[in-house]
Amino acid sequence: MKKIAVFTSGGDSPGMNACIRSVVRTGIFHGLEVYGIYHGYEGMIEGDIKRMYSHSVSNIVQRGGTILKSARSTEFRTPEGRKKAYDNLKALGIEGLVAIGGDGTFTGAKVFYEEYGIPTVGCPGTIDNDIYGTDYTIGFDTAVNTALEAIDKIRDTAAAHDRIFFVEVMGRDAGFIAVESGIGGGAEFVMVPETETKIDQVVKSLKNLRKTKSSSIIVVAEGHSLGSAEEIMKLVKEQIKDPSKEFKVTTLGHIQRGGKPTARDRVLASRCGMAAVEGLLQGKTNCMAGVMKMEVVYTPFADCIGKPKPLIADHIKLIDILSI
Ligand code: F6P
């Protein structure tokens, strides 16, 4: 293998740049020519591909976003789109790919590998932490810390006014950001898609808490089956029926996707990037390089996207115990 290419795809996450840097420099270290594909699969289809050098990735390890840009491509879902992408890679002599992204990225990479056979190794880049085969994904730690900082600030004003705040965090269908920011931020209640929560439970818990606490924070994962934080707040408010109590909603949104990556994300990203390139050189393909129990592991894309990643049971227990 002499030429490889790297790209980022799907929702960006803090630490993607550190991962790109690691892929480029590990590739160069092993004597490879490394190319960057811009705008994910869209750039593969358009031929937006440029040679990368060691200096191309200088001064990016600390930056959020992705210097290669990202996109969610609908054209790549079609056989015609993938054929164009293959032709562009073939014309440049690209013999290996590193795909940095989440389950959508790996779904595309798996189909592409099965159709065209270009060896591909993935790195888990998403704030959601919803990828099987790695304890944490690149960007998750930063997103949790961003949410936590916001929750700490909300706590100040919630306490000052004796208010009940519903804070909505990202995570798509997964509750990892909600759980970890909830534990760290001392949330009174955390609502996640993985477990069924009835409005009655929230109301009962808030009524009990009112005996000891004058303000509360409920962290709501955006994928909750009862709806958005705004909708859930309205349902709770209707049942509490206390005009003296004030309810507020804060949706944290995309601020969770930006910002300087934490040390943990930079190290994870750098490890995964190195492991992806070295995996390709060892003949690995159609799999993701992740880190489990401190060790690098390679997991088939089929498992990364197909197997569920449950929340940590102790985390759920902790929230219940610590909120009494
Ligand atoms: O997958 C990352 C993520 O930020 C999710 O948490 C969120 O649901 C989604 O992407 C938002 O996507 P977009 O930026 O395309 O609106």
Tab-separated table of C-alpha atoms and ligand atoms in Angstrom:
chain	number	residue	atom	x	y	z
A	1	MET	CA	0.000	0.000	0.000
A	2	LYS	CA	1.460	3.332	-1.068
A	3	LYS	CA	-1.403	5.834	-1.098
A	4	ILE	CA	-4.190	6.307	1.413
A	5	ALA	CA	-6.885	8.942	1.873
A	6	VAL	CA	-8.657	10.240	4.948
A	7	PHE	CA	-12.051	11.945	5.277
A	8	THR	CA	-14.519	13.104	7.909
A	9	SER	CA	-18.228	12.559	7.458
A	10	GLY	CA	-21.543	13.093	9.261
A	11	GLY	CA	-21.857	15.430	12.237
A	12	ASP	CA	-18.486	16.917	13.145
A	13	SER	CA	-17.057	16.302	16.591
A	14	PRO	CA	-14.267	17.937	18.603
A	15	GLY	CA	-11.111	15.867	18.115
A	16	MET	CA	-11.673	15.071	14.437
A	17	ASN	CA	-8.752	17.368	13.599
A	18	ALA	CA	-6.493	15.554	16.054
A	19	CYS	CA	-7.493	12.316	14.333
A	20	ILE	CA	-6.775	13.683	10.839
A	21	ARG	CA	-3.387	14.882	12.074
A	22	SER	CA	-2.591	11.469	13.462
A	23	VAL	CA	-3.638	9.680	10.250
A	24	VAL	CA	-1.555	12.027	8.080
A	25	ARG	CA	1.562	11.870	10.231
A	26	THR	CA	1.347	8.123	10.886
A	27	GLY	CA	0.952	7.572	7.150
A	28	ILE	CA	3.982	9.735	6.368
A	29	PHE	CA	5.958	8.018	9.149
A	30	HIS	CA	5.315	4.689	7.403
A	31	GLY	CA	6.314	6.062	3.980
A	32	LEU	CA	2.798	6.497	2.552
A	33	GLU	CA	1.398	9.298	0.415
A	34	VAL	CA	-1.629	10.662	2.249
A	35	TYR	CA	-4.578	12.464	0.654
A	36	GLY	CA	-7.400	14.421	2.261
A	37	ILE	CA	-10.921	14.101	0.869
A	38	TYR	CA	-12.985	17.269	1.497
A	39	HIS	CA	-16.673	17.264	2.533
A	40	GLY	CA	-16.811	13.527	3.228
A	41	TYR	CA	-18.462	11.284	0.645
A	42	GLU	CA	-19.575	14.375	-1.312
A	43	GLY	CA	-15.929	15.240	-1.970
A	44	MET	CA	-15.184	11.652	-2.949
A	45	ILE	CA	-17.910	11.914	-5.594
A	46	GLU	CA	-16.794	15.386	-6.724
A	47	GLY	CA	-13.098	14.500	-6.720
A	48	ASP	CA	-12.316	17.135	-4.075
A	49	ILE	CA	-9.146	15.365	-2.975
A	50	LYS	CA	-5.767	16.915	-2.143
A	51	ARG	CA	-2.368	15.597	-1.122
A	52	MET	CA	-1.568	16.211	2.546
A	53	TYR	CA	1.805	16.770	4.125
A	54	SER	CA	3.019	16.969	7.685
A	55	HIS	CA	2.640	20.768	7.630
A	56	SER	CA	-0.947	20.442	6.305
A	57	VAL	CA	-1.950	19.318	9.779
A	58	SER	CA	0.150	21.759	11.831
A	59	ASN	CA	-1.645	23.775	14.488
A	60	ILE	CA	-4.927	21.841	14.335
A	61	VAL	CA	-4.728	19.405	17.256
A	62	GLN	CA	-6.414	21.961	19.530
A	63	ARG	CA	-9.151	23.029	17.107
A	64	GLY	CA	-12.779	21.855	17.005
A	65	GLY	CA	-14.575	21.196	13.703
A	66	THR	CA	-12.725	19.478	10.881
A	67	ILE	CA	-10.256	21.019	8.434
A	68	LEU	CA	-11.488	18.475	5.854
A	69	LYS	CA	-15.087	19.709	6.313
A	70	SER	CA	-17.976	17.323	6.699
A	71	ALA	CA	-21.277	16.540	5.022
A	72	ARG	CA	-24.109	14.032	4.960
A	73	SER	CA	-24.235	12.786	1.359
A	74	THR	CA	-27.430	11.531	-0.232
A	75	GLU	CA	-25.736	10.841	-3.572
A	76	PHE	CA	-23.357	8.345	-1.978
A	77	ARG	CA	-26.407	6.273	-1.057
A	78	THR	CA	-26.924	5.579	-4.763
A	79	PRO	CA	-24.866	3.055	-6.785
A	80	GLU	CA	-24.153	5.804	-9.355
A	81	GLY	CA	-22.728	8.083	-6.653
A	82	ARG	CA	-20.485	5.335	-5.297
A	83	LYS	CA	-19.251	4.500	-8.808
A	84	LYS	CA	-18.183	8.127	-9.329
A	85	ALA	CA	-16.419	8.053	-5.963
A	86	TYR	CA	-14.595	4.846	-6.878
A	87	ASP	CA	-13.489	6.224	-10.242
A	88	ASN	CA	-11.989	9.289	-8.562
A	89	LEU	CA	-10.085	7.211	-6.008
A	90	LYS	CA	-8.878	4.809	-8.692
A	91	ALA	CA	-7.635	7.673	-10.876
A	92	LEU	CA	-5.449	8.847	-8.000
A	93	GLY	CA	-4.301	5.332	-7.124
A	94	ILE	CA	-5.768	5.438	-3.609
A	95	GLU	CA	-5.400	1.967	-2.083
A	96	GLY	CA	-6.714	2.514	1.426
A	97	LEU	CA	-9.211	4.753	3.233
A	98	VAL	CA	-9.590	6.066	6.760
A	99	ALA	CA	-13.192	7.088	7.475
A	100	ILE	CA	-13.705	9.299	10.524
A	101	GLY	CA	-17.341	9.522	11.613
A	102	GLY	CA	-20.290	7.742	13.161
A	103	ASP	CA	-22.710	5.025	12.146
A	104	GLY	CA	-23.860	6.724	8.917
A	105	THR	CA	-20.221	7.020	7.845
A	106	PHE	CA	-19.529	3.374	8.620
A	107	THR	CA	-22.705	2.221	6.886
A	108	GLY	CA	-21.474	3.961	3.736
A	109	ALA	CA	-17.931	2.637	4.179
A	110	LYS	CA	-19.178	-0.937	4.565
A	111	VAL	CA	-21.293	-0.832	1.397
A	112	PHE	CA	-18.465	0.842	-0.527
A	113	TYR	CA	-15.908	-1.724	0.608
A	114	GLU	CA	-18.209	-4.602	-0.261
A	115	GLU	CA	-18.786	-3.166	-3.756
A	116	TYR	CA	-15.305	-1.960	-4.662
A	117	GLY	CA	-12.893	-3.639	-2.228
A	118	ILE	CA	-10.792	-0.586	-1.270
A	119	PRO	CA	-9.517	-1.463	2.230
A	120	THR	CA	-11.124	0.854	4.773
A	121	VAL	CA	-10.652	1.350	8.509
A	122	GLY	CA	-12.834	3.735	10.511
A	123	CYS	CA	-12.251	5.977	13.530
A	124	PRO	CA	-15.241	6.684	15.810
A	125	GLY	CA	-15.955	10.423	15.473
A	126	THR	CA	-19.267	11.513	16.974
A	127	ILE	CA	-20.324	13.356	20.109
A	128	ASP	CA	-23.119	10.805	20.678
A	129	ASN	CA	-20.919	7.914	21.892
A	130	ASP	CA	-23.383	5.535	20.259
A	131	ILE	CA	-20.862	3.312	18.480
A	132	TYR	CA	-20.311	-0.268	19.552
A	133	GLY	CA	-16.622	-1.296	19.666
A	134	THR	CA	-15.155	1.624	21.581
A	135	ASP	CA	-15.721	2.711	25.171
A	136	TYR	CA	-15.854	6.338	24.083
A	137	THR	CA	-16.103	8.111	20.752
A	138	ILE	CA	-14.003	11.079	19.675
A	139	GLY	CA	-15.772	14.292	20.739
A	140	PHE	CA	-17.996	12.801	23.403
A	141	ASP	CA	-15.870	13.955	26.337
A	142	THR	CA	-15.704	17.512	24.998
A	143	ALA	CA	-19.466	17.591	24.379
A	144	VAL	CA	-20.149	16.367	27.914
A	145	ASN	CA	-17.871	19.034	29.350
A	146	THR	CA	-19.586	21.714	27.266
A	147	ALA	CA	-23.002	20.542	28.487
A	148	LEU	CA	-21.695	20.409	32.033
A	149	GLU	CA	-20.411	23.963	31.933
A	150	ALA	CA	-23.831	25.102	30.745
A	151	ILE	CA	-25.630	23.081	33.432
A	152	ASP	CA	-23.406	24.610	36.126
A	153	LYS	CA	-24.390	28.070	34.931
A	154	ILE	CA	-28.064	27.159	34.746
A	155	ARG	CA	-27.795	25.802	38.283
A	156	ASP	CA	-26.761	29.259	39.546
A	157	THR	CA	-29.736	31.032	38.068
A	158	ALA	CA	-32.155	28.163	38.828
A	159	ALA	CA	-31.183	28.336	42.496
A	160	ALA	CA	-31.381	32.132	42.588
A	161	HIS	CA	-35.008	32.067	41.377
A	162	ASP	CA	-36.179	28.715	42.792
A	163	ARG	CA	-36.997	27.521	39.287
A	164	ILE	CA	-37.302	24.136	37.596
A	165	PHE	CA	-35.146	23.879	34.475
A	166	PHE	CA	-35.402	21.350	31.677
A	167	VAL	CA	-32.081	21.209	29.827
A	168	GLU	CA	-32.074	19.427	26.472
A	169	VAL	CA	-28.797	17.881	25.354
A	170	MET	CA	-27.838	16.191	22.071
A	171	GLY	CA	-27.145	12.506	21.490
A	172	ARG	CA	-29.625	11.567	18.776
A	173	ASP	CA	-31.105	8.227	19.965
A	174	ALA	CA	-28.561	7.738	22.737
A	175	GLY	CA	-28.521	9.059	26.288
A	176	PHE	CA	-24.773	9.070	26.992
A	177	ILE	CA	-24.356	12.861	26.968
A	178	ALA	CA	-27.461	13.255	29.150
A	179	VAL	CA	-26.298	10.686	31.691
A	180	GLU	CA	-22.716	11.904	32.077
A	181	SER	CA	-23.575	15.600	32.098
A	182	GLY	CA	-26.422	14.766	34.484
A	183	ILE	CA	-24.137	12.996	36.932
A	184	GLY	CA	-21.450	15.671	36.682
A	185	GLY	CA	-23.965	18.512	36.936
A	186	GLY	CA	-25.919	16.993	39.804
A	187	ALA	CA	-29.189	16.776	37.861
A	188	GLU	CA	-32.268	15.891	39.886
A	189	PHE	CA	-33.614	13.800	37.031
A	190	VAL	CA	-32.242	12.536	33.709
A	191	MET	CA	-34.497	11.401	30.863
A	192	VAL	CA	-32.914	9.152	28.247
A	193	PRO	CA	-34.277	7.273	25.218
A	194	GLU	CA	-32.934	3.944	26.490
A	195	THR	CA	-35.249	3.746	29.492
A	196	GLU	CA	-38.954	4.434	29.623
A	197	THR	CA	-39.840	7.395	31.831
A	198	LYS	CA	-43.432	8.300	32.540
A	199	ILE	CA	-44.426	11.906	33.230
A	200	ASP	CA	-45.913	10.713	36.551
A	201	GLN	CA	-42.449	9.643	37.688
A	202	VAL	CA	-40.973	13.058	36.948
A	203	VAL	CA	-43.859	14.808	38.674
A	204	LYS	CA	-43.660	12.549	41.719
A	205	SER	CA	-39.934	13.024	41.986
A	206	LEU	CA	-40.208	16.827	41.660
A	207	LYS	CA	-42.929	16.923	44.333
A	208	ASN	CA	-40.750	14.892	46.698
A	209	LEU	CA	-37.742	17.065	45.975
A	210	ARG	CA	-39.714	20.235	46.764
A	211	LYS	CA	-39.639	19.237	50.422
A	212	THR	CA	-35.847	19.593	50.457
A	213	LYS	CA	-34.911	21.635	47.402
A	214	SER	CA	-36.297	24.816	45.934
A	215	SER	CA	-34.828	24.401	42.439
A	216	SER	CA	-34.259	21.423	40.179
A	217	ILE	CA	-32.569	20.512	36.917
A	218	ILE	CA	-33.936	17.821	34.628
A	219	VAL	CA	-31.598	16.817	31.815
A	220	VAL	CA	-33.501	15.560	28.759
A	221	ALA	CA	-31.800	13.646	25.947
A	222	GLU	CA	-33.047	14.988	22.607
A	223	GLY	CA	-34.181	11.527	21.443
A	224	HIS	CA	-36.624	10.963	24.296
A	225	SER	CA	-39.852	9.264	23.256
A	226	LEU	CA	-42.004	11.793	25.161
A	227	GLY	CA	-40.712	14.610	22.961
A	228	SER	CA	-38.471	17.637	23.286
A	229	ALA	CA	-37.590	19.284	26.600
A	230	GLU	CA	-40.162	21.975	25.790
A	231	GLU	CA	-42.904	19.391	25.256
A	232	ILE	CA	-41.952	17.439	28.359
A	233	MET	CA	-41.858	20.630	30.450
A	234	LYS	CA	-45.443	21.438	29.355
A	235	LEU	CA	-46.657	17.955	30.325
A	236	VAL	CA	-45.001	18.232	33.749
A	237	LYS	CA	-46.260	21.765	34.330
A	238	GLU	CA	-49.850	20.696	33.600
A	239	GLN	CA	-49.639	18.009	36.254
A	240	ILE	CA	-47.835	19.990	38.941
A	241	LYS	CA	-50.548	22.635	38.868
A	242	ASP	CA	-48.658	25.081	41.043
A	243	PRO	CA	-48.845	28.635	39.632
A	244	SER	CA	-46.130	29.765	42.019
A	245	LYS	CA	-43.603	27.401	40.403
A	246	GLU	CA	-41.683	28.635	37.375
A	247	PHE	CA	-40.545	26.264	34.628
A	248	LYS	CA	-37.815	27.087	32.101
A	249	VAL	CA	-36.289	25.265	29.131
A	250	THR	CA	-32.776	25.535	27.709
A	251	THR	CA	-31.817	23.632	24.563
A	252	LEU	CA	-28.043	23.431	24.316
A	253	GLY	CA	-27.965	22.456	20.619
A	254	HIS	CA	-24.899	22.738	18.438
A	255	ILE	CA	-22.642	24.414	20.987
A	256	GLN	CA	-22.085	20.810	22.091
A	257	ARG	CA	-20.465	20.060	18.752
A	258	GLY	CA	-17.852	22.804	18.810
A	259	GLY	CA	-14.956	24.006	20.879
A	260	LYS	CA	-11.474	22.883	21.791
A	261	PRO	CA	-11.274	19.126	22.287
A	262	THR	CA	-10.428	17.957	25.795
A	263	ALA	CA	-7.152	16.142	26.469
A	264	ARG	CA	-9.066	12.856	26.607
A	265	ASP	CA	-10.543	13.433	23.139
A	266	ARG	CA	-7.213	14.513	21.645
A	267	VAL	CA	-5.463	11.408	22.963
A	268	LEU	CA	-8.280	9.069	21.893
A	269	ALA	CA	-8.374	10.677	18.431
A	270	SER	CA	-4.600	10.401	18.044
A	271	ARG	CA	-4.604	6.745	19.104
A	272	CYS	CA	-7.457	5.820	16.772
A	273	GLY	CA	-5.840	7.655	13.847
A	274	MET	CA	-2.544	5.816	14.313
A	275	ALA	CA	-4.343	2.486	14.787
A	276	ALA	CA	-6.409	2.999	11.616
A	277	VAL	CA	-3.312	3.546	9.439
A	278	GLU	CA	-1.348	0.725	11.051
A	279	GLY	CA	-4.420	-1.509	10.750
A	280	LEU	CA	-4.572	-0.825	7.003
A	281	LEU	CA	-0.869	-1.664	6.699
A	282	GLN	CA	-1.506	-4.952	8.529
A	283	GLY	CA	-4.277	-5.844	6.075
A	284	LYS	CA	-7.259	-4.917	8.237
A	285	THR	CA	-10.374	-3.639	6.517
A	286	ASN	CA	-14.145	-3.112	6.823
A	287	CYS	CA	-13.655	-2.398	10.519
A	288	MET	CA	-13.207	0.426	13.033
A	289	ALA	CA	-10.239	1.136	15.303
A	290	GLY	CA	-11.548	1.970	18.769
A	291	VAL	CA	-10.288	1.851	22.335
A	292	MET	CA	-11.828	-0.503	24.892
A	293	LYS	CA	-10.457	-0.937	28.423
A	294	MET	CA	-7.441	1.195	27.410
A	295	GLU	CA	-6.481	-1.098	24.494
A	296	VAL	CA	-6.894	-0.542	20.754
A	297	VAL	CA	-9.436	-2.960	19.276
A	298	TYR	CA	-10.677	-3.468	15.719
A	299	THR	CA	-14.401	-4.167	15.362
A	300	PRO	CA	-16.152	-5.052	12.071
A	301	PHE	CA	-18.276	-2.177	10.731
A	302	ALA	CA	-21.245	-4.579	10.768
A	303	ASP	CA	-20.979	-4.798	14.579
A	304	CYS	CA	-20.213	-1.087	15.098
A	305	ILE	CA	-23.461	-0.152	13.382
A	306	GLY	CA	-25.513	-3.238	14.207
A	307	LYS	CA	-24.869	-3.968	17.859
A	308	PRO	CA	-26.481	-1.881	20.579
A	309	LYS	CA	-24.304	0.014	23.033
A	310	PRO	CA	-26.148	0.098	26.353
A	311	LEU	CA	-25.740	2.834	28.922
A	312	ILE	CA	-23.592	1.929	31.941
A	313	ALA	CA	-25.975	0.513	34.563
A	314	ASP	CA	-24.030	2.055	37.463
A	315	HIS	CA	-24.473	5.492	35.906
A	316	ILE	CA	-28.257	5.186	36.006
A	317	LYS	CA	-28.132	3.984	39.611
A	318	LEU	CA	-25.860	6.886	40.542
A	319	ILE	CA	-28.331	9.471	39.255
A	320	ASP	CA	-31.124	7.985	41.382
A	321	ILE	CA	-28.992	7.790	44.517
A	322	LEU	CA	-27.348	11.187	44.200
A	323	SER	CA	-30.533	13.111	43.534
A	324	ILE	CA	-32.304	12.272	46.816
B	1	F6P	O1	-24.717	12.857	15.607
B	1	F6P	C1	-24.297	14.059	16.146
B	1	F6P	C2	-25.451	15.000	16.304
B	1	F6P	O2	-24.964	16.230	16.842
B	1	F6P	C3	-26.622	14.479	17.131
B	1	F6P	O3	-26.391	14.562	18.522
B	1	F6P	C4	-27.741	15.359	16.636
B	1	F6P	O4	-28.970	14.701	16.766
B	1	F6P	C5	-27.406	15.539	15.174
B	1	F6P	O5	-26.023	15.279	15.042
B	1	F6P	C6	-27.700	16.913	14.629
B	1	F6P	O6	-27.398	16.898	13.281
B	1	F6P	P1	-27.288	18.195	12.365
B	1	F6P	O7	-26.067	18.953	12.787
B	1	F6P	O8	-27.184	17.660	11.001
B	1	F6P	O9	-28.512	18.993	12.644
